[in-house]
mmCIF file of C-alpha atoms and ligand atoms in Angstrom:
data_model
loop_
_atom_site.group_PDB
_atom_site.id
_atom_site.type_symbol
_atom_site.label_atom_id
_atom_site.label_comp_id
_atom_site.label_asym_id
_atom_site.label_seq_id
_atom_site.Cartn_x
_atom_site.Cartn_y
_atom_site.Cartn_z
ATOM 1 C CA MET A 1 37.624 173.763 17.856
ATOM 2 C CA LYS A 2 38.072 170.974 20.402
ATOM 3 C CA ILE A 3 41.548 170.895 21.934
ATOM 4 C CA LEU A 4 42.628 168.129 24.302
ATOM 5 C CA ILE A 5 45.457 169.083 26.632
ATOM 6 C CA ILE A 6 47.648 166.263 27.881
ATOM 7 C CA ASN A 7 50.137 166.682 30.683
ATOM 8 C CA SER A 8 51.845 163.311 30.896
ATOM 9 C CA GLY A 9 53.999 162.977 34.026
ATOM 10 C CA SER A 10 56.152 160.140 35.327
ATOM 11 C CA SER A 11 53.247 158.382 37.047
ATOM 12 C CA SER A 12 50.250 160.472 36.066
ATOM 13 C CA ILE A 13 48.324 161.962 33.166
ATOM 14 C CA LYS A 14 46.370 165.184 33.675
ATOM 15 C CA TYR A 15 43.978 166.095 30.876
ATOM 16 C CA GLN A 16 41.482 168.736 29.930
ATOM 17 C CA LEU A 17 39.260 169.055 26.867
ATOM 18 C CA LEU A 18 38.488 172.649 25.940
ATOM 19 C CA GLU A 19 36.345 174.319 23.317
ATOM 20 C CA MET A 20 38.404 177.137 21.836
ATOM 21 C CA PRO A 21 38.394 180.080 21.509
ATOM 22 C CA SER A 22 35.605 180.292 24.113
ATOM 23 C CA ALA A 23 37.858 178.405 26.590
ATOM 24 C CA LYS A 24 34.886 176.405 27.829
ATOM 25 C CA ILE A 25 36.052 173.316 29.703
ATOM 26 C CA ILE A 26 34.207 170.293 28.281
ATOM 27 C CA CYS A 27 35.761 167.798 30.670
ATOM 28 C CA LEU A 28 38.851 167.325 32.781
ATOM 29 C CA GLY A 29 40.497 164.748 34.959
ATOM 30 C CA THR A 30 43.581 162.829 35.973
ATOM 31 C CA ILE A 31 44.981 159.341 36.081
ATOM 32 C CA GLU A 32 47.330 159.015 39.015
ATOM 33 C CA ARG A 33 49.613 156.214 40.162
ATOM 34 C CA ILE A 34 50.074 154.689 36.707
ATOM 35 C CA ALA A 35 51.885 151.334 36.919
ATOM 36 C CA SER A 36 50.019 150.311 40.039
ATOM 37 C CA THR A 37 47.043 148.077 40.665
ATOM 38 C CA GLU A 38 45.340 150.994 42.353
ATOM 39 C CA ALA A 39 45.578 153.775 39.795
ATOM 40 C CA ILE A 40 43.032 156.498 40.437
ATOM 41 C CA SER A 41 41.055 157.867 37.516
ATOM 42 C CA THR A 42 38.991 161.044 37.825
ATOM 43 C CA TYR A 43 36.680 162.502 35.199
ATOM 44 C CA LYS A 44 34.476 165.562 35.434
ATOM 45 C CA THR A 45 32.004 167.192 33.066
ATOM 46 C CA ASP A 46 29.213 169.718 33.702
ATOM 47 C CA THR A 47 26.908 166.846 34.586
ATOM 48 C CA HIS A 48 29.070 163.945 35.742
ATOM 49 C CA LYS A 49 31.854 163.413 38.225
ATOM 50 C CA VAL A 50 33.483 160.017 38.696
ATOM 51 C CA GLU A 51 36.482 158.730 40.584
ATOM 52 C CA LYS A 52 37.459 155.096 40.234
ATOM 53 C CA THR A 53 40.379 152.854 41.051
ATOM 54 C CA TYR A 54 41.685 150.508 38.361
ATOM 55 C CA GLU A 55 44.776 148.544 37.509
ATOM 56 C CA ILE A 56 46.525 150.766 34.967
ATOM 57 C CA ALA A 57 49.889 149.369 34.005
ATOM 58 C CA THR A 58 51.147 151.831 31.384
ATOM 59 C CA HIS A 59 50.645 155.356 30.059
ATOM 60 C CA LYS A 60 49.023 153.804 27.001
ATOM 61 C CA ALA A 61 46.478 152.046 29.212
ATOM 62 C CA GLY A 62 45.942 155.365 31.008
ATOM 63 C CA LEU A 63 45.242 157.229 27.790
ATOM 64 C CA GLU A 64 42.950 154.434 26.619
ATOM 65 C CA ARG A 65 41.022 154.777 29.877
ATOM 66 C CA ILE A 66 40.680 158.533 29.271
ATOM 67 C CA THR A 67 39.561 157.913 25.677
ATOM 68 C CA SER A 68 36.892 155.456 26.754
ATOM 69 C CA LEU A 69 35.559 158.027 29.247
ATOM 70 C CA LEU A 70 35.462 160.706 26.526
ATOM 71 C CA LEU A 71 33.543 158.295 24.272
ATOM 72 C CA ASP A 72 31.317 156.785 26.970
ATOM 73 C CA ALA A 73 27.693 156.384 25.888
ATOM 74 C CA GLU A 74 26.332 157.993 29.052
ATOM 75 C CA MET A 75 29.008 160.361 30.366
ATOM 76 C CA GLY A 76 31.031 160.929 27.196
ATOM 77 C CA VAL A 77 31.566 164.255 25.435
ATOM 78 C CA ILE A 78 32.578 163.150 21.920
ATOM 79 C CA ASN A 79 31.211 160.625 19.420
ATOM 80 C CA SER A 80 34.494 159.678 17.823
ATOM 81 C CA THR A 81 38.208 160.301 18.380
ATOM 82 C CA GLU A 82 38.032 162.327 15.156
ATOM 83 C CA ASP A 83 36.013 164.984 17.017
ATOM 84 C CA ILE A 84 39.269 166.120 18.663
ATOM 85 C CA ASP A 85 40.867 168.724 16.390
ATOM 86 C CA ALA A 86 44.170 169.114 18.162
ATOM 87 C CA ILE A 87 46.126 167.839 21.132
ATOM 88 C CA GLY A 88 48.367 170.141 23.126
ATOM 89 C CA HIS A 89 51.180 168.365 24.946
ATOM 90 C CA ARG A 90 53.141 169.837 27.802
ATOM 91 C CA VAL A 91 56.829 169.005 27.450
ATOM 92 C CA VAL A 92 59.124 170.114 30.219
ATOM 93 C CA HIS A 93 62.440 170.586 28.399
ATOM 94 C CA GLY A 94 62.743 172.137 24.956
ATOM 95 C CA GLY A 95 66.467 172.820 25.151
ATOM 96 C CA LYS A 96 68.068 175.623 23.161
ATOM 97 C CA ASP A 97 66.353 174.982 19.846
ATOM 98 C CA TYR A 98 62.704 174.825 20.791
ATOM 99 C CA VAL A 99 61.278 177.887 22.345
ATOM 100 C CA ASP A 100 58.054 178.309 20.412
ATOM 101 C CA THR A 101 54.892 176.243 20.404
ATOM 102 C CA THR A 102 55.549 173.688 17.674
ATOM 103 C CA LEU A 103 53.706 171.199 15.496
ATOM 104 C CA ILE A 104 55.077 167.763 16.318
ATOM 105 C CA ASN A 105 56.998 165.869 13.637
ATOM 106 C CA GLU A 106 59.692 163.194 13.705
ATOM 107 C CA GLU A 107 62.433 165.786 14.217
ATOM 108 C CA VAL A 108 60.661 167.361 17.214
ATOM 109 C CA LYS A 109 60.215 163.916 18.799
ATOM 110 C CA LYS A 110 63.903 163.138 18.250
ATOM 111 C CA LYS A 111 64.814 166.414 19.895
ATOM 112 C CA ILE A 112 62.588 165.719 22.929
ATOM 113 C CA LYS A 113 64.324 162.349 23.221
ATOM 114 C CA SER A 114 67.776 163.874 22.949
ATOM 115 C CA LEU A 115 66.869 166.011 25.971
ATOM 116 C CA PHE A 116 66.059 163.000 28.217
ATOM 117 C CA PRO A 117 69.356 163.366 30.125
ATOM 118 C CA LEU A 118 68.491 166.993 30.895
ATOM 119 C CA ALA A 119 65.019 166.243 32.307
ATOM 120 C CA PRO A 120 65.047 162.559 33.244
ATOM 121 C CA LEU A 121 61.963 162.759 35.464
ATOM 122 C CA HIS A 122 59.846 164.521 32.879
ATOM 123 C CA ASN A 123 60.758 164.335 29.171
ATOM 124 C CA PRO A 124 60.465 160.517 28.817
ATOM 125 C CA ALA A 125 56.920 160.590 30.217
ATOM 126 C CA ASN A 126 56.050 163.593 28.050
ATOM 127 C CA LEU A 127 57.226 161.790 24.895
ATOM 128 C CA GLU A 128 55.332 158.672 25.904
ATOM 129 C CA GLY A 129 52.161 160.784 26.062
ATOM 130 C CA ILE A 130 52.804 162.124 22.541
ATOM 131 C CA LEU A 131 53.424 158.671 21.048
ATOM 132 C CA MET A 132 50.281 157.261 22.630
ATOM 133 C CA ALA A 133 48.136 160.202 21.564
ATOM 134 C CA GLU A 134 49.377 159.892 17.978
ATOM 135 C CA GLU A 135 48.219 156.287 17.974
ATOM 136 C CA ILE A 136 44.827 156.894 19.540
ATOM 137 C CA PHE A 137 43.910 160.284 18.028
ATOM 138 C CA GLU A 138 45.278 159.726 14.538
ATOM 139 C CA SER A 139 43.479 162.602 12.860
ATOM 140 C CA ALA A 140 44.246 165.263 15.483
ATOM 141 C CA LYS A 141 47.060 167.782 15.053
ATOM 142 C CA GLN A 142 49.678 167.150 17.749
ATOM 143 C CA ILE A 143 51.319 170.236 19.182
ATOM 144 C CA VAL A 144 53.902 170.737 21.871
ATOM 145 C CA VAL A 145 54.248 173.596 24.361
ATOM 146 C CA PHE A 146 57.560 173.676 26.194
ATOM 147 C CA ASP A 147 57.874 174.621 29.857
ATOM 148 C CA THR A 148 61.211 176.212 29.063
ATOM 149 C CA ALA A 149 59.686 178.519 26.418
ATOM 150 C CA PHE A 150 58.793 181.527 28.581
ATOM 151 C CA HIS A 151 62.379 181.716 29.804
ATOM 152 C CA GLY A 152 63.820 182.173 26.313
ATOM 153 C CA THR A 153 64.122 185.857 27.258
ATOM 154 C CA LEU A 154 66.560 185.290 30.153
ATOM 155 C CA PRO A 155 69.452 187.705 29.647
ATOM 156 C CA ILE A 156 72.823 186.122 29.125
ATOM 157 C CA LYS A 157 74.060 187.228 32.563
ATOM 158 C CA ALA A 158 71.243 185.223 34.181
ATOM 159 C CA LYS A 159 71.457 182.299 31.779
ATOM 160 C CA LYS A 160 75.177 181.474 31.875
ATOM 161 C CA TYR A 161 76.982 179.599 34.626
ATOM 162 C CA ALA A 162 80.448 180.781 35.591
ATOM 163 C CA VAL A 163 82.155 177.754 34.056
ATOM 164 C CA PRO A 164 84.429 177.569 30.995
ATOM 165 C CA ASN A 165 82.703 179.058 27.936
ATOM 166 C CA VAL A 166 83.045 175.856 25.952
ATOM 167 C CA LEU A 167 80.332 174.318 28.158
ATOM 168 C CA PHE A 168 77.885 177.052 27.181
ATOM 169 C CA ASN A 169 78.910 177.360 23.547
ATOM 170 C CA GLU A 170 79.214 173.707 22.659
ATOM 171 C CA LYS A 171 77.632 171.583 25.368
ATOM 172 C CA ARG A 172 74.287 173.321 26.001
ATOM 173 C CA ILE A 173 75.105 173.925 29.672
ATOM 174 C CA GLN A 174 73.089 176.946 30.772
ATOM 175 C CA ALA A 175 69.994 177.817 32.825
ATOM 176 C CA TYR A 176 66.842 176.997 30.863
ATOM 177 C CA GLY A 177 64.065 177.656 33.383
ATOM 178 C CA PHE A 178 60.845 175.704 33.951
ATOM 179 C CA HIS A 179 57.153 176.078 34.884
ATOM 180 C CA GLY A 180 57.159 178.660 32.086
ATOM 181 C CA THR A 181 53.534 178.092 31.084
ATOM 182 C CA SER A 182 52.388 178.789 34.626
ATOM 183 C CA HIS A 183 54.627 181.834 35.196
ATOM 184 C CA LYS A 184 53.494 183.285 31.864
ATOM 185 C CA TYR A 185 49.813 182.719 32.615
ATOM 186 C CA VAL A 186 49.808 184.226 36.114
ATOM 187 C CA SER A 187 52.047 187.168 35.202
ATOM 188 C CA GLU A 188 49.700 188.092 32.333
ATOM 189 C CA LYS A 189 46.762 187.839 34.724
ATOM 190 C CA ALA A 190 48.623 190.073 37.188
ATOM 191 C CA ASN A 191 49.333 192.687 34.534
ATOM 192 C CA GLU A 192 45.661 192.601 33.522
ATOM 193 C CA TYR A 193 44.686 193.047 37.180
ATOM 194 C CA LEU A 194 47.188 195.879 37.690
ATOM 195 C CA GLY A 195 46.127 197.516 34.399
ATOM 196 C CA ASN A 196 49.754 197.881 33.402
ATOM 197 C CA GLN A 197 52.033 195.863 31.132
ATOM 198 C CA ASN A 198 55.262 197.519 32.302
ATOM 199 C CA THR A 199 55.565 195.899 35.673
ATOM 200 C CA LYS A 200 58.174 194.298 37.870
ATOM 201 C CA LEU A 201 56.723 191.057 39.176
ATOM 202 C CA ILE A 202 57.915 188.049 41.138
ATOM 203 C CA SER A 203 55.908 184.925 40.392
ATOM 204 C CA ILE A 204 56.145 182.183 43.027
ATOM 205 C CA HIS A 205 54.931 178.783 41.770
ATOM 206 C CA LEU A 206 54.641 176.403 44.726
ATOM 207 C CA GLY A 207 53.354 172.941 43.795
ATOM 208 C CA ASN A 208 55.138 169.596 44.019
ATOM 209 C CA GLY A 209 57.850 171.346 42.057
ATOM 210 C CA CYS A 210 58.539 174.931 43.132
ATOM 211 C CA SER A 211 60.112 177.815 41.270
ATOM 212 C CA ILE A 212 60.274 181.577 41.307
ATOM 213 C CA THR A 213 60.628 183.978 38.385
ATOM 214 C CA ALA A 214 61.498 187.654 38.053
ATOM 215 C CA ILE A 215 59.313 189.116 35.286
ATOM 216 C CA LYS A 216 59.977 192.599 33.924
ATOM 217 C CA ASP A 217 57.630 194.129 31.339
ATOM 218 C CA GLY A 218 56.096 190.698 30.738
ATOM 219 C CA LYS A 219 59.430 188.941 30.148
ATOM 220 C CA SER A 220 61.218 186.378 32.288
ATOM 221 C CA VAL A 221 64.511 187.964 33.377
ATOM 222 C CA ASP A 222 65.629 185.556 36.100
ATOM 223 C CA HIS A 223 64.480 182.207 37.419
ATOM 224 C CA SER A 224 65.337 179.844 40.253
ATOM 225 C CA MET A 225 65.455 176.533 38.389
ATOM 226 C CA GLY A 226 68.382 176.168 36.045
ATOM 227 C CA PHE A 227 69.853 173.552 33.786
ATOM 228 C CA ALA A 228 67.320 171.042 35.127
ATOM 229 C CA PRO A 229 64.172 171.484 37.247
ATOM 230 C CA SER A 230 66.183 170.864 40.397
ATOM 231 C CA ASN A 231 67.747 174.161 41.452
ATOM 232 C CA GLY A 232 66.263 176.865 43.661
ATOM 233 C CA LEU A 233 63.445 176.514 46.144
ATOM 234 C CA VAL A 234 62.841 173.676 48.602
ATOM 235 C CA MET A 235 60.315 171.365 46.869
ATOM 236 C CA GLY A 236 58.192 168.341 47.757
ATOM 237 C CA THR A 237 61.013 165.845 47.146
ATOM 238 C CA ARG A 238 63.759 167.948 45.504
ATOM 239 C CA SER A 239 66.437 169.757 47.511
ATOM 240 C CA GLY A 240 66.683 172.940 45.470
ATOM 241 C CA ASP A 241 69.926 174.894 45.963
ATOM 242 C CA ILE A 242 72.767 172.897 47.440
ATOM 243 C CA ASP A 243 76.536 173.262 47.352
ATOM 244 C CA HIS A 244 77.745 170.975 44.535
ATOM 245 C CA ALA A 245 80.692 169.946 46.716
ATOM 246 C CA ILE A 246 78.193 167.827 48.688
ATOM 247 C CA ILE A 247 77.706 165.569 45.661
ATOM 248 C CA PHE A 248 81.448 164.974 45.260
ATOM 249 C CA TYR A 249 81.824 164.376 48.999
ATOM 250 C CA MET A 250 78.975 161.852 49.010
ATOM 251 C CA VAL A 251 80.469 159.932 46.094
ATOM 252 C CA LYS A 252 84.161 160.143 46.892
ATOM 253 C CA THR A 253 84.163 160.002 50.681
ATOM 254 C CA LEU A 254 80.846 158.481 51.728
ATOM 255 C CA GLY A 255 80.780 155.867 48.963
ATOM 256 C CA TYR A 256 77.430 156.668 47.347
ATOM 257 C CA GLU A 257 76.858 155.724 43.707
ATOM 258 C CA LEU A 258 76.114 158.730 41.473
ATOM 259 C CA ASP A 259 72.668 157.360 40.615
ATOM 260 C CA GLU A 260 71.902 157.043 44.315
ATOM 261 C CA VAL A 261 72.813 160.678 44.893
ATOM 262 C CA SER A 262 70.612 161.733 41.991
ATOM 263 C CA GLU A 263 67.712 159.682 43.359
ATOM 264 C CA LEU A 264 68.293 161.097 46.834
ATOM 265 C CA LEU A 265 68.392 164.734 45.705
ATOM 266 C CA ASN A 266 65.430 164.465 43.329
ATOM 267 C CA LYS A 267 63.086 162.059 45.045
ATOM 268 C CA GLU A 268 64.010 161.797 48.707
ATOM 269 C CA SER A 269 64.973 165.340 49.624
ATOM 270 C CA GLY A 270 63.056 168.610 49.987
ATOM 271 C CA MET A 271 60.137 168.579 52.396
ATOM 272 C CA LEU A 272 60.043 164.767 52.301
ATOM 273 C CA GLY A 273 63.665 164.472 53.380
ATOM 274 C CA LEU A 274 63.232 167.067 56.099
ATOM 275 C CA THR A 275 59.989 165.781 57.576
ATOM 276 C CA GLY A 276 59.013 162.356 56.223
ATOM 277 C CA TYR A 277 56.024 163.941 54.430
ATOM 278 C CA ASN A 278 55.897 165.571 51.020
ATOM 279 C CA ASP A 279 52.355 166.903 51.100
ATOM 280 C CA LEU A 280 52.312 170.311 52.743
ATOM 281 C CA ARG A 281 48.918 169.669 54.309
ATOM 282 C CA ASP A 282 50.411 166.847 56.414
ATOM 283 C CA ILE A 283 53.427 168.968 57.315
ATOM 284 C CA GLU A 284 51.250 171.891 58.433
ATOM 285 C CA GLU A 285 49.118 169.553 60.534
ATOM 286 C CA GLU A 286 52.186 168.006 62.160
ATOM 287 C CA ALA A 287 53.736 171.436 62.762
ATOM 288 C CA GLY A 288 50.506 172.445 64.469
ATOM 289 C CA LYS A 289 51.003 169.519 66.863
ATOM 290 C CA GLY A 290 54.520 170.726 67.661
ATOM 291 C CA ASN A 291 56.583 168.463 65.339
ATOM 292 C CA LYS A 292 59.945 170.288 65.329
ATOM 293 C CA ASP A 293 61.187 168.898 61.990
ATOM 294 C CA CYS A 294 58.007 170.123 60.336
ATOM 295 C CA ILE A 295 58.277 173.568 61.914
ATOM 296 C CA ILE A 296 61.911 173.917 60.784
ATOM 297 C CA ALA A 297 61.097 172.660 57.261
ATOM 298 C CA LEU A 298 58.321 175.224 56.867
ATOM 299 C CA GLU A 299 60.666 177.977 58.036
ATOM 300 C CA MET A 300 63.432 176.810 55.672
ATOM 301 C CA ASN A 301 61.003 176.726 52.786
ATOM 302 C CA ALA A 302 59.757 180.270 53.410
ATOM 303 C CA TYR A 303 63.280 181.564 54.133
ATOM 304 C CA ARG A 304 64.529 180.329 50.745
ATOM 305 C CA ILE A 305 61.630 182.090 48.994
ATOM 306 C CA LYS A 306 62.347 185.322 50.890
ATOM 307 C CA LYS A 307 65.985 185.242 49.806
ATOM 308 C CA TYR A 308 64.965 184.931 46.148
ATOM 309 C CA ILE A 309 62.491 187.795 46.551
ATOM 310 C CA GLY A 310 65.350 189.930 47.851
ATOM 311 C CA ALA A 311 67.638 188.916 45.001
ATOM 312 C CA TYR A 312 65.050 189.477 42.279
ATOM 313 C CA THR A 313 63.957 192.835 43.689
ATOM 314 C CA ALA A 314 67.599 193.845 43.397
ATOM 315 C CA SER A 315 67.982 192.418 39.903
ATOM 316 C CA MET A 316 64.884 194.293 38.635
ATOM 317 C CA ASN A 317 65.677 197.375 40.758
ATOM 318 C CA GLY A 318 62.134 197.422 42.133
ATOM 319 C CA LEU A 319 58.989 195.416 42.647
ATOM 320 C CA ASP A 320 55.291 196.061 41.944
ATOM 321 C CA ALA A 321 53.762 192.746 42.990
ATOM 322 C CA ILE A 322 54.485 189.221 44.085
ATOM 323 C CA ILE A 323 52.221 186.408 42.915
ATOM 324 C CA PHE A 324 51.518 183.166 44.777
ATOM 325 C CA THR A 325 50.304 180.304 42.617
ATOM 326 C CA ALA A 326 49.925 176.484 42.280
ATOM 327 C CA GLY A 327 48.772 173.980 44.925
ATOM 328 C CA ILE A 328 50.670 175.454 47.884
ATOM 329 C CA GLY A 329 50.759 179.072 46.712
ATOM 330 C CA GLU A 330 47.006 179.137 46.126
ATOM 331 C CA ASN A 331 45.955 177.178 49.190
ATOM 332 C CA SER A 332 48.422 177.535 52.025
ATOM 333 C CA SER A 333 47.724 180.729 53.947
ATOM 334 C CA LEU A 334 50.432 179.630 56.398
ATOM 335 C CA MET A 335 53.156 179.495 53.740
ATOM 336 C CA ARG A 336 52.095 182.908 52.402
ATOM 337 C CA GLN A 337 52.177 184.301 55.913
ATOM 338 C CA LEU A 338 55.665 182.907 56.588
ATOM 339 C CA VAL A 339 56.986 184.346 53.313
ATOM 340 C CA CYS A 340 55.474 187.797 53.877
ATOM 341 C CA LYS A 341 56.510 188.074 57.517
ATOM 342 C CA ASP A 342 59.197 190.659 58.349
ATOM 343 C CA MET A 343 59.326 192.076 54.839
ATOM 344 C CA GLU A 344 58.490 195.687 55.778
ATOM 345 C CA TYR A 345 61.804 196.807 54.320
ATOM 346 C CA PHE A 346 60.533 195.597 50.937
ATOM 347 C CA ASN A 347 57.262 197.469 51.387
ATOM 348 C CA PHE A 348 54.890 194.600 51.512
ATOM 349 C CA HIS A 349 52.310 194.098 54.184
ATOM 350 C CA LEU A 350 49.993 191.117 54.349
ATOM 351 C CA ASP A 351 46.364 191.553 55.385
ATOM 352 C CA ASP A 352 45.848 188.530 57.649
ATOM 353 C CA SER A 353 42.116 188.262 57.148
ATOM 354 C CA LYS A 354 42.326 188.604 53.345
ATOM 355 C CA ASN A 355 45.045 185.946 53.429
ATOM 356 C CA GLU A 356 42.540 183.471 54.879
ATOM 357 C CA LEU A 357 39.908 184.045 52.169
ATOM 358 C CA ARG A 358 39.531 181.393 49.483
ATOM 359 C CA SER A 359 38.579 182.042 45.887
ATOM 360 C CA LYS A 360 39.193 180.702 42.404
ATOM 361 C CA ASN A 361 39.803 184.241 41.136
ATOM 362 C CA THR A 362 42.746 186.604 41.240
ATOM 363 C CA ARG A 363 42.814 188.200 44.678
ATOM 364 C CA GLU A 364 44.844 190.866 46.454
ATOM 365 C CA ILE A 365 45.810 189.953 50.020
ATOM 366 C CA ASN A 366 47.917 192.958 51.048
ATOM 367 C CA THR A 367 46.819 195.815 53.299
ATOM 368 C CA THR A 368 45.714 199.037 51.606
ATOM 369 C CA ASN A 369 48.944 200.816 52.582
ATOM 370 C CA SER A 370 51.198 198.096 51.134
ATOM 371 C CA LYS A 371 53.228 199.575 48.282
ATOM 372 C CA VAL A 372 53.929 196.152 46.809
ATOM 373 C CA LYS A 373 50.823 194.145 45.973
ATOM 374 C CA ILE A 374 50.564 190.559 47.171
ATOM 375 C CA LEU A 375 48.419 188.590 44.726
ATOM 376 C CA VAL A 376 47.083 185.040 44.744
ATOM 377 C CA ILE A 377 46.383 183.909 41.188
ATOM 378 C CA PRO A 378 45.209 180.364 40.424
ATOM 379 C CA THR A 379 47.362 179.009 37.635
ATOM 380 C CA ASN A 380 45.837 177.356 34.585
ATOM 381 C CA GLU A 381 48.548 175.716 32.534
ATOM 382 C CA GLU A 382 45.985 173.791 30.475
ATOM 383 C CA LEU A 383 44.208 176.960 29.355
ATOM 384 C CA GLU A 384 47.522 178.613 28.528
ATOM 385 C CA ILE A 385 48.540 175.605 26.408
ATOM 386 C CA ALA A 386 45.122 175.591 24.675
ATOM 387 C CA LYS A 387 45.479 179.305 23.875
ATOM 388 C CA GLN A 388 48.894 178.726 22.348
ATOM 389 C CA VAL A 389 47.708 175.706 20.342
ATOM 390 C CA TYR A 390 44.713 177.661 19.066
ATOM 391 C CA ALA A 391 46.906 180.617 18.114
ATOM 392 C CA LEU A 392 49.295 178.352 16.199
ATOM 393 C CA LEU A 393 46.487 176.763 14.190
ATOM 394 C CA ASN A 394 44.534 179.931 13.393
HETATM 395 P P1 ADP B 401 51.883 169.732 40.724
HETATM 396 O O1 ADP B 401 53.236 170.360 40.815
HETATM 397 O O2 ADP B 401 51.918 168.245 40.757
HETATM 398 O O3 ADP B 401 50.994 170.308 39.636
HETATM 399 P P2 ADP B 401 50.105 171.118 42.559
HETATM 400 O O4 ADP B 401 50.312 172.485 42.007
HETATM 401 O O5 ADP B 401 48.760 170.489 42.377
HETATM 402 O O6 ADP B 401 51.224 170.112 42.120
HETATM 403 O O7 ADP B 401 50.427 171.194 44.144
HETATM 404 C C1 ADP B 401 50.376 170.051 44.924
HETATM 405 C C2 ADP B 401 50.734 170.392 46.349
HETATM 406 O O8 ADP B 401 49.911 171.468 46.838
HETATM 407 C C3 ADP B 401 50.434 169.246 47.286
HETATM 408 O O9 ADP B 401 51.526 168.384 47.404
HETATM 409 C C4 ADP B 401 50.206 169.951 48.601
HETATM 410 O O10 ADP B 401 51.435 170.021 49.272
HETATM 411 C C5 ADP B 401 49.814 171.356 48.235
HETATM 412 N N1 ADP B 401 48.458 171.716 48.678
HETATM 413 C C6 ADP B 401 47.290 171.505 48.031
HETATM 414 N N2 ADP B 401 46.246 171.963 48.772
HETATM 415 C C7 ADP B 401 46.777 172.482 49.905
HETATM 416 C C8 ADP B 401 46.220 173.122 51.078
HETATM 417 N N3 ADP B 401 44.932 173.305 51.224
HETATM 418 N N4 ADP B 401 47.089 173.519 52.028
HETATM 419 C C9 ADP B 401 48.420 173.330 51.906
HETATM 420 N N5 ADP B 401 48.984 172.754 50.839
HETATM 421 C C10 ADP B 401 48.179 172.338 49.848
#
């Protein structure tokens, strides 16, 4: 069965075509900077690798570009769009009603749309991807996997905010949790590695968006993002935790418009706001040259993660392993070092030389006497979505 996974973001589409159940990757790639004259398209198969710059004005044009690569006479991997059996779409917010992997129909699309205000950066682009795929791959089954799904198990004490009950009961105001596909995938890998399903894990997903999850016996029991993917850790451009009084002060006293504050907290804050850069590689390089803002930002970032590790160890009453994953978690030995520094009280000890090793596999980077394991596990959201799509259809 050929399953195409589409992760349609605000200015990008990531895709992967997999043969299931063998999980063989047939091809994968990205279109980045959609809506610019210099959109970058990448495409990779076993035998071909291309990267080209085009003018790609819309998501539809992006998906058409991907389709023409899949069908290409020389580099292509399918003969007709009908060769694709199913498409798995990543949708960030599923709200209260949609927890499970679901076949897309008009009602599901309406629901995704009704959740636009709750995930304004993500859900509109996700729906756009679905609508375009329905047009181009008419015969394929369209299925959605929600990022909120894994957090359906959050206990009520972690899910509710301490605000009047009417907001929870009638207005859907609660913590939903995000990056669920990634946290689920890496925590299952960790349990496999540890040979135990009854574990207390902390999964730290550090990409452009960053979040941290407490996972007990395979279930999400607490999570740093909340009502929207904005709470918690310091991210590339998002502030993470801030005192909400700041928003009222900015509007009422400093004269900001609400939309400006939203833009500022979501797109101009985090590492970008602190340093002028949002890519950690640039920040690490600058810090190495002595740039004070970059040094402080790295310390703030790690400090926030450490605080959540402390909180989640308390909430689970113990800890077997922490997991680093996603672009920063998998690649930045410096960030891992900063997080693991001075954590003897929590019984974890980093092995500096193992921390420097690179691999695409699960790896343990703690010393042999470390009671808590420190794992680096490459995430694979596409494979997790493909597994769920395959399971739904079989
Ligand atoms: P997304 O959330 O968009 O899926 P990724 O998980 O791909 O993002 O993570 C992207 C981020 O990973 C980049 O912005 C960059 O900061 C970071 N990153 C990637 N490679 C490295 C590296 N070698 N060292 C430090 N940071 C890295």
